[in-house]
PDB file of C-alpha atoms in Angstrom:
ATOM      1  CA  GLN A   1      10.426  -3.100   2.798  1.00  0.00           C
ATOM      2  CA  VAL A   2       6.832  -1.221   2.572  1.00  0.00           C
ATOM      3  CA  GLN A   3       4.036  -2.993   1.513  1.00  0.00           C
ATOM      4  CA  LEU A   4       0.943  -0.843   0.316  1.00  0.00           C
ATOM      5  CA  VAL A   5      -2.621  -1.791  -0.359  1.00  0.00           C
ATOM      6  CA  GLU A   6      -5.287   0.312  -2.219  1.00  0.00           C
ATOM      7  CA  SER A   7      -9.074   0.324  -2.022  1.00  0.00           C
ATOM      8  CA  GLY A   8     -11.874   2.065  -2.856  1.00  0.00           C
ATOM      9  CA  GLY A   9     -12.024   1.778  -6.852  1.00  0.00           C
ATOM     10  CA  GLY A  10     -15.134   1.113  -8.596  1.00  0.00           C
ATOM     11  CA  LEU A  11     -17.275   2.277 -11.403  1.00  0.00           C
ATOM     12  CA  VAL A  12     -19.107   5.306 -10.790  1.00  0.00           C
ATOM     13  CA  GLN A  13     -21.306   7.710 -13.211  1.00  0.00           C
ATOM     14  CA  ALA A  14     -19.866  10.862 -14.039  1.00  0.00           C
ATOM     15  CA  GLY A  15     -20.316  13.805 -11.589  1.00  0.00           C
ATOM     16  CA  GLY A  16     -20.049  10.889  -8.811  1.00  0.00           C
ATOM     17  CA  SER A  17     -17.358  10.394  -6.003  1.00  0.00           C
ATOM     18  CA  LEU A  18     -14.921   7.785  -4.990  1.00  0.00           C
ATOM     19  CA  ARG A  19     -12.784   7.950  -1.765  1.00  0.00           C
ATOM     20  CA  LEU A  20      -9.387   5.626  -2.550  1.00  0.00           C
ATOM     21  CA  SER A  21      -7.575   4.330   0.271  1.00  0.00           C
ATOM     22  CA  CYS A  22      -3.981   3.365   0.545  1.00  0.00           C
ATOM     23  CA  ALA A  23      -2.573   1.568   3.646  1.00  0.00           C
ATOM     24  CA  ALA A  24       1.268   1.350   4.245  1.00  0.00           C
ATOM     25  CA  SER A  25       2.963  -1.519   5.980  1.00  0.00           C
ATOM     26  CA  GLY A  26       6.678  -2.719   6.833  1.00  0.00           C
ATOM     27  CA  ASN A  27       9.754  -0.200   7.501  1.00  0.00           C
ATOM     28  CA  ILE A  28       7.926   2.859   7.603  1.00  0.00           C
ATOM     29  CA  PHE A  29       9.897   5.832   8.487  1.00  0.00           C
ATOM     30  CA  SER A  30       8.683   9.012   9.871  1.00  0.00           C
ATOM     31  CA  GLU A  31       9.764  11.217   6.880  1.00  0.00           C
ATOM     32  CA  ASN A  32       8.098  10.451   3.935  1.00  0.00           C
ATOM     33  CA  VAL A  33       6.085  11.222   0.861  1.00  0.00           C
ATOM     34  CA  MET A  34       2.786   9.353   0.123  1.00  0.00           C
ATOM     35  CA  GLY A  35       0.523   9.998  -3.042  1.00  0.00           C
ATOM     36  CA  TRP A  36      -0.858   8.555  -6.308  1.00  0.00           C
ATOM     37  CA  TYR A  37      -0.371   7.605  -9.960  1.00  0.00           C
ATOM     38  CA  ARG A  38      -3.090   6.847 -12.386  1.00  0.00           C
ATOM     39  CA  GLN A  39      -2.601   5.089 -15.534  1.00  0.00           C
ATOM     40  CA  ALA A  40      -5.590   4.846 -18.344  1.00  0.00           C
ATOM     41  CA  PRO A  41      -5.146   2.152 -21.070  1.00  0.00           C
ATOM     42  CA  GLY A  42      -2.834   2.986 -23.900  1.00  0.00           C
ATOM     43  CA  LYS A  43      -1.466   6.261 -21.839  1.00  0.00           C
ATOM     44  CA  GLN A  44       1.550   6.978 -19.954  1.00  0.00           C
ATOM     45  CA  ARG A  45       1.617   6.881 -16.371  1.00  0.00           C
ATOM     46  CA  GLU A  46       0.158  10.200 -14.847  1.00  0.00           C
ATOM     47  CA  TRP A  47       1.012  11.716 -11.573  1.00  0.00           C
ATOM     48  CA  VAL A  48      -2.149  12.823  -9.280  1.00  0.00           C
ATOM     49  CA  ALA A  49      -1.203  14.016  -5.872  1.00  0.00           C
ATOM     50  CA  ASP A  50       1.165  13.665  -3.306  1.00  0.00           C
ATOM     51  CA  ILE A  51       1.159  14.527   0.544  1.00  0.00           C
ATOM     52  CA  THR A  52       4.202  14.904   3.062  1.00  0.00           C
ATOM     53  CA  ARG A  53       4.044  13.445   6.684  1.00  0.00           C
ATOM     54  CA  GLY A  54       3.515  17.101   7.879  1.00  0.00           C
ATOM     55  CA  GLY A  55       0.438  17.732   5.122  1.00  0.00           C
ATOM     56  CA  SER A  56       1.742  19.758   2.506  1.00  0.00           C
ATOM     57  CA  THR A  57      -0.196  18.612  -0.698  1.00  0.00           C
ATOM     58  CA  GLY A  58       0.302  18.713  -4.586  1.00  0.00           C
ATOM     59  CA  TYR A  59      -2.092  18.079  -7.341  1.00  0.00           C
ATOM     60  CA  ALA A  60      -2.207  17.702 -10.739  1.00  0.00           C
ATOM     61  CA  GLU A  61      -3.476  20.331 -12.950  1.00  0.00           C
ATOM     62  CA  SER A  62      -5.946  17.962 -14.323  1.00  0.00           C
ATOM     63  CA  VAL A  63      -7.584  16.777 -10.899  1.00  0.00           C
ATOM     64  CA  LYS A  64      -6.939  20.318  -8.944  1.00  0.00           C
ATOM     65  CA  GLY A  65     -10.229  21.807  -7.492  1.00  0.00           C
ATOM     66  CA  ARG A  66     -11.890  18.147  -7.808  1.00  0.00           C
ATOM     67  CA  VAL A  67      -9.542  15.609  -5.628  1.00  0.00           C
ATOM     68  CA  THR A  68      -8.195  16.054  -2.146  1.00  0.00           C
ATOM     69  CA  ILE A  69      -5.294  13.839  -0.479  1.00  0.00           C
ATOM     70  CA  SER A  70      -5.307  13.148   2.897  1.00  0.00           C
ATOM     71  CA  ARG A  71      -3.616  11.071   5.279  1.00  0.00           C
ATOM     72  CA  ASP A  72      -3.768   9.495   8.681  1.00  0.00           C
ATOM     73  CA  ASN A  73      -0.296   9.220  10.246  1.00  0.00           C
ATOM     74  CA  ALA A  74      -1.077   7.070  12.867  1.00  0.00           C
ATOM     75  CA  LYS A  75      -2.618   4.470  10.559  1.00  0.00           C
ATOM     76  CA  ASN A  76      -0.126   5.057   7.621  1.00  0.00           C
ATOM     77  CA  THR A  77      -3.160   5.551   5.421  1.00  0.00           C
ATOM     78  CA  VAL A  78      -3.358   8.344   2.585  1.00  0.00           C
ATOM     79  CA  TYR A  79      -6.717   8.956   1.181  1.00  0.00           C
ATOM     80  CA  LEU A  80      -8.003  10.409  -2.336  1.00  0.00           C
ATOM     81  CA  GLN A  81     -11.060  11.911  -2.233  1.00  0.00           C
ATOM     82  CA  MET A  82     -12.364  12.382  -6.017  1.00  0.00           C
ATOM     83  CA  ASN A  83     -15.180  14.237  -6.860  1.00  0.00           C
ATOM     84  CA  SER A  84     -17.030  15.390  -9.820  1.00  0.00           C
ATOM     85  CA  LEU A  85     -15.663  12.636 -11.300  1.00  0.00           C
ATOM     86  CA  ILE A  86     -15.274  12.634 -15.604  1.00  0.00           C
ATOM     87  CA  PRO A  87     -14.596   9.755 -17.892  1.00  0.00           C
ATOM     88  CA  ASP A  88     -10.826  10.989 -18.276  1.00  0.00           C
ATOM     89  CA  ASP A  89     -10.465   9.775 -14.757  1.00  0.00           C
ATOM     90  CA  THR A  90     -10.514   6.485 -15.700  1.00  0.00           C
ATOM     91  CA  GLY A  91      -7.775   4.143 -14.997  1.00  0.00           C
ATOM     92  CA  VAL A  92      -5.914   2.285 -12.440  1.00  0.00           C
ATOM     93  CA  TYR A  93      -4.594   4.220  -9.505  1.00  0.00           C
ATOM     94  CA  TYR A  94      -1.236   2.958  -7.909  1.00  0.00           C
ATOM     95  CA  CYS A  95      -0.429   4.493  -4.431  1.00  0.00           C
ATOM     96  CA  TYR A  96       3.048   5.414  -3.838  1.00  0.00           C
ATOM     97  CA  TRP A  97       5.300   5.681  -0.695  1.00  0.00           C
ATOM     98  CA  ARG A  98       8.668   7.608  -1.152  1.00  0.00           C
ATOM     99  CA  ARG A  99      11.301   8.279   1.114  1.00  0.00           C
ATOM    100  CA  SER A 100      14.892   9.749  -0.010  1.00  0.00           C
ATOM    101  CA  ARG A 101      15.277   7.913  -3.356  1.00  0.00           C
ATOM    102  CA  ARG A 102      13.390   4.655  -2.496  1.00  0.00           C
ATOM    103  CA  GLU A 103       9.546   4.586  -4.086  1.00  0.00           C
ATOM    104  CA  TYR A 104       7.267   1.558  -3.337  1.00  0.00           C
ATOM    105  CA  TRP A 105       4.079   0.998  -5.396  1.00  0.00           C
ATOM    106  CA  GLY A 106       0.660  -0.545  -4.429  1.00  0.00           C
ATOM    107  CA  GLN A 107      -1.060  -3.079  -6.742  1.00  0.00           C
ATOM    108  CA  GLY A 108      -3.378  -0.365  -7.933  1.00  0.00           C
ATOM    109  CA  THR A 109      -6.890   0.010  -7.842  1.00  0.00           C
ATOM    110  CA  GLN A 110      -9.461   0.528 -11.168  1.00  0.00           C
ATOM    111  CA  VAL A 111     -11.500   3.388 -11.278  1.00  0.00           C
ATOM    112  CA  THR A 112     -13.894   3.441 -14.026  1.00  0.00           C
ATOM    113  CA  VAL A 113     -16.186   6.693 -14.591  1.00  0.00           C
ATOM    114  CA  SER A 114     -18.860   6.165 -16.996  1.00  0.00           C
ATOM    115  CA  SER A 115     -20.230   9.093 -19.255  1.00  0.00           C
TER     116      SER A 115
END
């Protein structure tokens, strides 16, 4: 069992920045992938970014150049630094932890970007 708690969401003006955090606890294995999904009202859930324990990263095309994902393995925490935010970034951001075929999700944190 893995528990995930996101934080750092909020209201920000277009062009601003936010840093989301996700702390994992429980039965953490050394080999895992952590990342972020987001979901805007009325839209399908969208993958944002992920990172392996070794630091390899991947990003959705919609956020490339504006978002940086990182992790602190000692703290079992993943971060999502978001810059140059646009209104389309608005949504609930969910952190996930994945190992093999198992995946756990956090409760989500709201990000709202005003025009």
